[in-house]
Amino acid sequence: MAATLPTQAEPDPASQLPSYTAEEQALILRNDEGIPVSVTDKKPWTPLKIIVWALIALAGAAGWTALAISRGERVNTVWFVVVAVCTFAIAYRFYALYIEKRLMRPNDRNAVPSERVNNGRDFDPTDRRILFGHHFAAIAGAGPLVGPVLAAQMGYLPGTLWIIVGVVFAGAVQDMLALFFSIRRGGRSLGQMARDEIGRVGGTVAMVILLLLGTFAVAVLALVVVNALAESPWGVVAVGSTIPIALIMGLYLRYFRPGRVLEVSVIGFVLLMGALVAGRQISQSSWAEHLMFSPVTLSWALMAYGFVAAILPVWLMLTPRDYLSTLMKVGTIFVLALGIVLVRPWSEIPALTEFASNTKGPAFAGTLFPFLFITIACGALSGMHAVIVSGTSPKMIQKESQTRLIGYGGMLLEAFVAVMAMAAAASINQGVYFSMNMSAGSIDTLAAPVIAAMSPEEAAALTPADKAAIAIGQLDVTNAAGEAVSIEWETAENGVVVTTTGAEALEQIARDCGEPSIISRTGGAPTLAVGMANILRQLLGGHSMMGFWYHFAILFEALFILTTIDACTRVGRFQVTDVLGNWFPKFKNPSWQPGAWLGTAAVVALWGSILLMGVTDPMGGIKSLFPMFGIANQLIAAIALSVITLMVIRKGYLRWAWVPGLPLIWDIAVTFTASYQKIFSADPALGYWKLWSVTRQAIASGSLEGQALANAQATLRNSAIQGTLSIVFVSVTAVVIVAAAVKAVQTIRTKDTTTSEDPFMPSRLFAPSHFLASRLERKVEKEYAAVGDPALLIGRRARDLKP
Amino acid sequence: MRLHLTGLGRFWRSLVWFVRELAGETAYDRYLARCRLAEAQGCSRPLTAAEFWRARGDQEPPPRCC
């Protein structure tokens, strides 16, 4: 590799210079020294191009028609993919470009932070294609997979519409603008930018609430993992094995083969697949009963893991885990896309179900507006991106004109993952879907009237699957044909494909997946795993591979989430010790062990207590906490979008303030309505405080005893905590938004557009703007290889630079 | 046929380049190139590969979102 670096070979530069035509020359931007810095993108509309875009538009329109118009007949999920790809292509080419030209106005004559500092560490000019990969790996995790699965209870259409429209007008716009404004401000983080723009007090409040909201989000993700692994020996073996595998990888990289990241990742992957296969044997052996952990035990294990992972040296645990997780992320998403396109599963759910308009949905409570837009946060609009990404990608990007590719394009890819998750969830039989996403409490409540009419012997003989099947019969929901939902599952017995129904089907799925039970496996991850496994087994392995693919999917989701948990715990630890360091200077020293332990313990205690609250919630933790995860994430987006809108106004671009302003208003409407309902609703299924007062009355009446009393006490405690958190989150966010609005009004009145952007600095760096370089860009790259600054050429791809 | 092969070969090389860069395997080569450039400014004795990777192993991993 080193031998091909342009710094080593020093042939005569003049012989390497390409020759340009006069038109080409006119398109090349050069700085005062004559070094090329950019190529103006002025490609005329040729008939061929017009035809291609017309075809994309037509295919998209056909897809939308198939999804939106068809009623009473099944829709193929491949249309989800077609619609997403066509709409995203048009949005990227037209809307994102419009924002770029009118609002951002990237100036490639201006040097970006990576060029200004260029220290080879965090400020490192990185090839746009590599940065796209890094950026995507940083933003996409379990969120876009879980949200759409839960939203599928309302039908496929609302969720798919929101993901696609949301990402085009809100999520991708937020990511792109946050990235761009950070690039213009030396790569500062969202919190720092909030402080610079809004002022010290508002900015500090923003930083604290961002930390709190982030910790809360971690707790809910942890709950998803716990729900997926509880009472699942196979899952525990597979996910648990990632810890020793990460240790082996860490030691291998440290002492045996330093720098061989790919090699060690492949070794880790092979070991992981070995553990996955071994997991089946173990789950069928006598060890299995020792690996059946309750949610509470698993929560404590997760907290212990989070604590240890955050204080160990990073090379031992965090970094190798991250390699494994990224490999699985990219690989599995690719395999899932392949599966959907090749298998083309039919959607089993209608476009809209009854739960879109009532609050009786078992996966999450609440009507379509606002709760659909809360449940699907990641994939459509994710505030966390602005926080996570504003610290890294702006320091690595090479040119301002690459912002659309990295910011907008990266988020479109995450939305594509969300659409695939929706397709996988939609391909599951509705009866199965609801059996998995009803909490045990909901099943008991729904089935109670039917069971009450049975004889005591009959009632005593009911299995959990029987009860779930009875509950499904009582669920007020219909399928695409308008009939009552039934439970059906196709399996193979001795090579013959048979369809099982009702309680038998639920037991058969559990057998096929190698799980003790699949009933009430809430949280979205197990549902997605069944959907994915059912698609992937058609691609490879048939019915006998169902269990392998199911646990493969669980493993992949758990890996993401655990990586998020340990990374966020570590980041949180540094933030806590940083704050404590203001009073006790010793905390500022990161290698002071007691400080590290105390800081880590504080962060773990914070998310751990929320996690414990979730797993012990009698109503099912996901149902009560997942909406708050969405609200937290969307409130971060509200802060990010207000800071962005303020920056647009302060730039003097009031005309274009609607670009981030409209999604901001929409997001405020969604989050504040949802918070209002969560706090004030008179429906106990929705309002935390109504639930609290109803429960308190029930306890006071003295009619409850035993388990029912204990449940009521837990509900009383949890609803009070969740209600309080809802109030804190929304009111603190309101303070930040109001502070930003005040500043915006001041700016409009005084017309003071003193910019907080870094002063202009002439660029000496050339790099193409788009993922694929144009012919002229490739030519200029070769010229730049000869005339450019060698220190800026280090990150370049050798092949692109050959004359 | 040959054109087809070169096309495939190019694709394969691009893929290898992409994956190696993404994994950060080329970091030491880059570091050396950087050091060579900075020689005049006192980077006279670059870290050995072992020293470099050890220092890199102690860096914080990148942030991860939901």
PDB file of N, CA, C and O in Angstrom, chain A residues 399-446:
ATOM      1  N   LYS A 399     -14.950  17.863   1.221  1.00  0.00           N
ATOM      2  CA  LYS A 399     -15.432  19.061   0.538  1.00  0.00           C
ATOM      3  C   LYS A 399     -16.846  19.384   1.022  1.00  0.00           C
ATOM      4  O   LYS A 399     -17.619  18.480   1.344  1.00  0.00           O
ATOM      5  N   GLU A 400     -17.171  20.660   1.012  1.00  0.00           N
ATOM      6  CA  GLU A 400     -18.527  21.057   1.411  1.00  0.00           C
ATOM      7  C   GLU A 400     -19.577  20.429   0.492  1.00  0.00           C
ATOM      8  O   GLU A 400     -20.683  20.110   0.919  1.00  0.00           O
ATOM      9  N   SER A 401     -19.218  20.266  -0.789  1.00  0.00           N
ATOM     10  CA  SER A 401     -20.209  19.761  -1.744  1.00  0.00           C
ATOM     11  C   SER A 401     -20.511  18.276  -1.543  1.00  0.00           C
ATOM     12  O   SER A 401     -21.380  17.730  -2.209  1.00  0.00           O
ATOM     13  N   GLN A 402     -19.803  17.601  -0.641  1.00  0.00           N
ATOM     14  CA  GLN A 402     -20.105  16.189  -0.370  1.00  0.00           C
ATOM     15  C   GLN A 402     -21.174  16.029   0.715  1.00  0.00           C
ATOM     16  O   GLN A 402     -21.585  14.911   1.017  1.00  0.00           O
ATOM     17  N   THR A 403     -21.636  17.143   1.277  1.00  0.00           N
ATOM     18  CA  THR A 403     -22.577  17.067   2.398  1.00  0.00           C
ATOM     19  C   THR A 403     -23.867  16.339   2.023  1.00  0.00           C
ATOM     20  O   THR A 403     -24.421  15.587   2.813  1.00  0.00           O
ATOM     21  N   ARG A 404     -24.342  16.578   0.792  1.00  0.00           N
ATOM     22  CA  ARG A 404     -25.602  15.943   0.378  1.00  0.00           C
ATOM     23  C   ARG A 404     -25.445  14.422   0.367  1.00  0.00           C
ATOM     24  O   ARG A 404     -26.304  13.697   0.843  1.00  0.00           O
ATOM     25  N   LEU A 405     -24.320  13.948  -0.175  1.00  0.00           N
ATOM     26  CA  LEU A 405     -24.089  12.502  -0.230  1.00  0.00           C
ATOM     27  C   LEU A 405     -24.046  11.904   1.181  1.00  0.00           C
ATOM     28  O   LEU A 405     -24.730  10.926   1.473  1.00  0.00           O
ATOM     29  N   ILE A 406     -23.245  12.504   2.055  1.00  0.00           N
ATOM     30  CA  ILE A 406     -23.044  11.910   3.381  1.00  0.00           C
ATOM     31  C   ILE A 406     -24.295  12.102   4.245  1.00  0.00           C
ATOM     32  O   ILE A 406     -24.829  11.141   4.797  1.00  0.00           O
ATOM     33  N   GLY A 407     -24.766  13.351   4.368  1.00  0.00           N
ATOM     34  CA  GLY A 407     -25.849  13.645   5.298  1.00  0.00           C
ATOM     35  C   GLY A 407     -27.192  13.127   4.813  1.00  0.00           C
ATOM     36  O   GLY A 407     -27.849  12.340   5.494  1.00  0.00           O
ATOM     37  N   TYR A 408     -27.575  13.569   3.607  1.00  0.00           N
ATOM     38  CA  TYR A 408     -28.889  13.187   3.090  1.00  0.00           C
ATOM     39  C   TYR A 408     -28.876  11.722   2.647  1.00  0.00           C
ATOM     40  O   TYR A 408     -29.756  10.941   3.018  1.00  0.00           O
ATOM     41  N   GLY A 409     -27.837  11.350   1.903  1.00  0.00           N
ATOM     42  CA  GLY A 409     -27.746   9.990   1.380  1.00  0.00           C
ATOM     43  C   GLY A 409     -27.657   8.947   2.491  1.00  0.00           C
ATOM     44  O   GLY A 409     -28.302   7.908   2.435  1.00  0.00           O
ATOM     45  N   GLY A 410     -26.842   9.240   3.516  1.00  0.00           N
ATOM     46  CA  GLY A 410     -26.688   8.281   4.621  1.00  0.00           C
ATOM     47  C   GLY A 410     -28.007   8.016   5.310  1.00  0.00           C
ATOM     48  O   GLY A 410     -28.356   6.873   5.623  1.00  0.00           O
ATOM     49  N   MET A 411     -28.785   9.087   5.520  1.00  0.00           N
ATOM     50  CA  MET A 411     -30.066   8.926   6.198  1.00  0.00           C
ATOM     51  C   MET A 411     -31.066   8.189   5.306  1.00  0.00           C
ATOM     52  O   MET A 411     -31.881   7.413   5.793  1.00  0.00           O
ATOM     53  N   LEU A 412     -31.005   8.421   3.993  1.00  0.00           N
ATOM     54  CA  LEU A 412     -31.892   7.679   3.088  1.00  0.00           C
ATOM     55  C   LEU A 412     -31.636   6.181   3.203  1.00  0.00           C
ATOM     56  O   LEU A 412     -32.568   5.372   3.181  1.00  0.00           O
ATOM     57  N   LEU A 413     -30.364   5.816   3.355  1.00  0.00           N
ATOM     58  CA  LEU A 413     -30.048   4.395   3.475  1.00  0.00           C
ATOM     59  C   LEU A 413     -30.622   3.824   4.769  1.00  0.00           C
ATOM     60  O   LEU A 413     -31.110   2.689   4.796  1.00  0.00           O
ATOM     61  N   GLU A 414     -30.588   4.630   5.841  1.00  0.00           N
ATOM     62  CA  GLU A 414     -31.184   4.133   7.081  1.00  0.00           C
ATOM     63  C   GLU A 414     -32.694   3.945   6.900  1.00  0.00           C
ATOM     64  O   GLU A 414     -33.275   2.971   7.371  1.00  0.00           O
ATOM     65  N   ALA A 415     -33.335   4.881   6.202  1.00  0.00           N
ATOM     66  CA  ALA A 415     -34.775   4.753   5.957  1.00  0.00           C
ATOM     67  C   ALA A 415     -35.065   3.503   5.137  1.00  0.00           C
ATOM     68  O   ALA A 415     -36.084   2.832   5.335  1.00  0.00           O
ATOM     69  N   PHE A 416     -34.144   3.186   4.228  1.00  0.00           N
ATOM     70  CA  PHE A 416     -34.311   1.979   3.419  1.00  0.00           C
ATOM     71  C   PHE A 416     -34.307   0.735   4.318  1.00  0.00           C
ATOM     72  O   PHE A 416     -35.103  -0.188   4.119  1.00  0.00           O
ATOM     73  N   VAL A 417     -33.443   0.739   5.328  1.00  0.00           N
ATOM     74  CA  VAL A 417     -33.413  -0.362   6.296  1.00  0.00           C
ATOM     75  C   VAL A 417     -34.764  -0.440   7.022  1.00  0.00           C
ATOM     76  O   VAL A 417     -35.324  -1.524   7.225  1.00  0.00           O
ATOM     77  N   ALA A 418     -35.308   0.714   7.388  1.00  0.00           N
ATOM     78  CA  ALA A 418     -36.591   0.741   8.087  1.00  0.00           C
ATOM     79  C   ALA A 418     -37.705   0.181   7.200  1.00  0.00           C
ATOM     80  O   ALA A 418     -38.582  -0.553   7.668  1.00  0.00           O
ATOM     81  N   VAL A 419     -37.665   0.522   5.911  1.00  0.00           N
ATOM     82  CA  VAL A 419     -38.691   0.017   4.989  1.00  0.00           C
ATOM     83  C   VAL A 419     -38.592  -1.505   4.874  1.00  0.00           C
ATOM     84  O   VAL A 419     -39.605  -2.214   4.844  1.00  0.00           O
ATOM     85  N   MET A 420     -37.363  -2.014   4.869  1.00  0.00           N
ATOM     86  CA  MET A 420     -37.198  -3.474   4.804  1.00  0.00           C
ATOM     87  C   MET A 420     -37.726  -4.139   6.073  1.00  0.00           C
ATOM     88  O   MET A 420     -38.298  -5.229   6.017  1.00  0.00           O
ATOM     89  N   ALA A 421     -37.516  -3.487   7.211  1.00  0.00           N
ATOM     90  CA  ALA A 421     -38.035  -4.041   8.467  1.00  0.00           C
ATOM     91  C   ALA A 421     -39.556  -4.088   8.404  1.00  0.00           C
ATOM     92  O   ALA A 421     -40.184  -5.058   8.844  1.00  0.00           O
ATOM     93  N   MET A 422     -40.154  -3.041   7.825  1.00  0.00           N
ATOM     94  CA  MET A 422     -41.605  -3.017   7.673  1.00  0.00           C
ATOM     95  C   MET A 422     -42.053  -4.159   6.759  1.00  0.00           C
ATOM     96  O   MET A 422     -43.033  -4.861   7.045  1.00  0.00           O
ATOM     97  N   ALA A 423     -41.316  -4.384   5.677  1.00  0.00           N
ATOM     98  CA  ALA A 423     -41.662  -5.470   4.754  1.00  0.00           C
ATOM     99  C   ALA A 423     -41.589  -6.814   5.464  1.00  0.00           C
ATOM    100  O   ALA A 423     -42.479  -7.668   5.307  1.00  0.00           O
ATOM    101  N   ALA A 424     -40.535  -7.004   6.274  1.00  0.00           N
ATOM    102  CA  ALA A 424     -40.382  -8.280   6.983  1.00  0.00           C
ATOM    103  C   ALA A 424     -41.515  -8.466   7.988  1.00  0.00           C
ATOM    104  O   ALA A 424     -42.071  -9.560   8.116  1.00  0.00           O
ATOM    105  N   ALA A 425     -41.880  -7.394   8.689  1.00  0.00           N
ATOM    106  CA  ALA A 425     -42.959  -7.493   9.676  1.00  0.00           C
ATOM    107  C   ALA A 425     -44.292  -7.750   8.982  1.00  0.00           C
ATOM    108  O   ALA A 425     -45.137  -8.499   9.478  1.00  0.00           O
ATOM    109  N   ALA A 426     -44.486  -7.120   7.810  1.00  0.00           N
ATOM    110  CA  ALA A 426     -45.757  -7.265   7.101  1.00  0.00           C
ATOM    111  C   ALA A 426     -45.934  -8.666   6.539  1.00  0.00           C
ATOM    112  O   ALA A 426     -47.051  -9.094   6.261  1.00  0.00           O
ATOM    113  N   SER A 427     -44.824  -9.377   6.377  1.00  0.00           N
ATOM    114  CA  SER A 427     -44.925 -10.719   5.778  1.00  0.00           C
ATOM    115  C   SER A 427     -45.319 -11.777   6.801  1.00  0.00           C
ATOM    116  O   SER A 427     -45.445 -12.942   6.460  1.00  0.00           O
ATOM    117  N   ILE A 428     -45.493 -11.368   8.065  1.00  0.00           N
ATOM    118  CA  ILE A 428     -45.882 -12.332   9.102  1.00  0.00           C
ATOM    119  C   ILE A 428     -47.398 -12.369   9.210  1.00  0.00           C
ATOM    120  O   ILE A 428     -48.056 -11.329   9.149  1.00  0.00           O
ATOM    121  N   ASN A 429     -47.938 -13.565   9.415  1.00  0.00           N
ATOM    122  CA  ASN A 429     -49.372 -13.728   9.660  1.00  0.00           C
ATOM    123  C   ASN A 429     -49.796 -12.832  10.826  1.00  0.00           C
ATOM    124  O   ASN A 429     -49.120 -12.768  11.855  1.00  0.00           O
ATOM    125  N   GLN A 430     -50.940 -12.159  10.663  1.00  0.00           N
ATOM    126  CA  GLN A 430     -51.371 -11.193  11.680  1.00  0.00           C
ATOM    127  C   GLN A 430     -51.625 -11.814  13.048  1.00  0.00           C
ATOM    128  O   GLN A 430     -51.329 -11.222  14.072  1.00  0.00           O
ATOM    129  N   GLY A 431     -52.192 -13.017  13.043  1.00  0.00           N
ATOM    130  CA  GLY A 431     -52.450 -13.688  14.309  1.00  0.00           C
ATOM    131  C   GLY A 431     -51.146 -13.945  15.057  1.00  0.00           C
ATOM    132  O   GLY A 431     -51.053 -13.752  16.268  1.00  0.00           O
ATOM    133  N   VAL A 432     -50.131 -14.360  14.301  1.00  0.00           N
ATOM    134  CA  VAL A 432     -48.819 -14.600  14.902  1.00  0.00           C
ATOM    135  C   VAL A 432     -48.248 -13.281  15.412  1.00  0.00           C
ATOM    136  O   VAL A 432     -47.736 -13.187  16.532  1.00  0.00           O
ATOM    137  N   TYR A 433     -48.352 -12.254  14.562  1.00  0.00           N
ATOM    138  CA  TYR A 433     -47.819 -10.936  14.931  1.00  0.00           C
ATOM    139  C   TYR A 433     -48.407 -10.473  16.262  1.00  0.00           C
ATOM    140  O   TYR A 433     -47.680 -10.050  17.163  1.00  0.00           O
ATOM    141  N   PHE A 434     -49.733 -10.535  16.388  1.00  0.00           N
ATOM    142  CA  PHE A 434     -50.349 -10.018  17.618  1.00  0.00           C
ATOM    143  C   PHE A 434     -50.075 -10.931  18.813  1.00  0.00           C
ATOM    144  O   PHE A 434     -49.951 -10.453  19.926  1.00  0.00           O
ATOM    145  N   SER A 435     -49.980 -12.250  18.596  1.00  0.00           N
ATOM    146  CA  SER A 435     -49.643 -13.133  19.708  1.00  0.00           C
ATOM    147  C   SER A 435     -48.285 -12.774  20.284  1.00  0.00           C
ATOM    148  O   SER A 435     -48.057 -12.861  21.491  1.00  0.00           O
ATOM    149  N   MET A 436     -47.356 -12.389  19.399  1.00  0.00           N
ATOM    150  CA  MET A 436     -46.014 -12.058  19.866  1.00  0.00           C
ATOM    151  C   MET A 436     -45.967 -10.703  20.543  1.00  0.00           C
ATOM    152  O   MET A 436     -45.128 -10.469  21.406  1.00  0.00           O
ATOM    153  N   ASN A 437     -46.845  -9.780  20.127  1.00  0.00           N
ATOM    154  CA  ASN A 437     -46.725  -8.407  20.599  1.00  0.00           C
ATOM    155  C   ASN A 437     -47.742  -8.006  21.658  1.00  0.00           C
ATOM    156  O   ASN A 437     -47.875  -6.822  21.973  1.00  0.00           O
ATOM    157  N   MET A 438     -48.471  -9.007  22.185  1.00  0.00           N
ATOM    158  CA  MET A 438     -49.379  -8.724  23.308  1.00  0.00           C
ATOM    159  C   MET A 438     -48.650  -9.082  24.585  1.00  0.00           C
ATOM    160  O   MET A 438     -48.065 -10.166  24.665  1.00  0.00           O
ATOM    161  N   SER A 439     -48.707  -8.218  25.588  1.00  0.00           N
ATOM    162  CA  SER A 439     -48.089  -8.588  26.855  1.00  0.00           C
ATOM    163  C   SER A 439     -48.942  -9.681  27.505  1.00  0.00           C
ATOM    164  O   SER A 439     -50.121  -9.846  27.166  1.00  0.00           O
ATOM    165  N   ALA A 440     -48.325 -10.434  28.426  1.00  0.00           N
ATOM    166  CA  ALA A 440     -49.053 -11.510  29.108  1.00  0.00           C
ATOM    167  C   ALA A 440     -50.297 -10.944  29.792  1.00  0.00           C
ATOM    168  O   ALA A 440     -51.363 -11.574  29.791  1.00  0.00           O
ATOM    169  N   GLY A 441     -50.173  -9.743  30.329  1.00  0.00           N
ATOM    170  CA  GLY A 441     -51.305  -9.097  30.990  1.00  0.00           C
ATOM    171  C   GLY A 441     -52.459  -8.851  30.026  1.00  0.00           C
ATOM    172  O   GLY A 441     -53.621  -9.116  30.345  1.00  0.00           O
ATOM    173  N   SER A 442     -52.135  -8.360  28.824  1.00  0.00           N
ATOM    174  CA  SER A 442     -53.189  -8.095  27.837  1.00  0.00           C
ATOM    175  C   SER A 442     -53.878  -9.387  27.427  1.00  0.00           C
ATOM    176  O   SER A 442     -55.099  -9.418  27.235  1.00  0.00           O
ATOM    177  N   ILE A 443     -53.101 -10.456  27.265  1.00  0.00           N
ATOM    178  CA  ILE A 443     -53.699 -11.738  26.878  1.00  0.00           C
ATOM    179  C   ILE A 443     -54.692 -12.179  27.948  1.00  0.00           C
ATOM    180  O   ILE A 443     -55.829 -12.561  27.634  1.00  0.00           O
ATOM    181  N   ASP A 444     -54.270 -12.098  29.221  1.00  0.00           N
ATOM    182  CA  ASP A 444     -55.164 -12.504  30.314  1.00  0.00           C
ATOM    183  C   ASP A 444     -56.442 -11.683  30.303  1.00  0.00           C
ATOM    184  O   ASP A 444     -57.549 -12.219  30.416  1.00  0.00           O
ATOM    185  N   THR A 445     -56.291 -10.362  30.140  1.00  0.00           N
ATOM    186  CA  THR A 445     -57.461  -9.489  30.173  1.00  0.00           C
ATOM    187  C   THR A 445     -58.423  -9.821  29.034  1.00  0.00           C
ATOM    188  O   THR A 445     -59.640  -9.909  29.233  1.00  0.00           O
ATOM    189  N   LEU A 446     -57.849  -9.997  27.817  1.00  0.00           N
ATOM    190  CA  LEU A 446     -58.703 -10.256  26.655  1.00  0.00           C
ATOM    191  C   LEU A 446     -59.395 -11.618  26.754  1.00  0.00           C
ATOM    192  O   LEU A 446     -60.555 -11.762  26.386  1.00  0.00           O
TER     193      LEU A 446
END
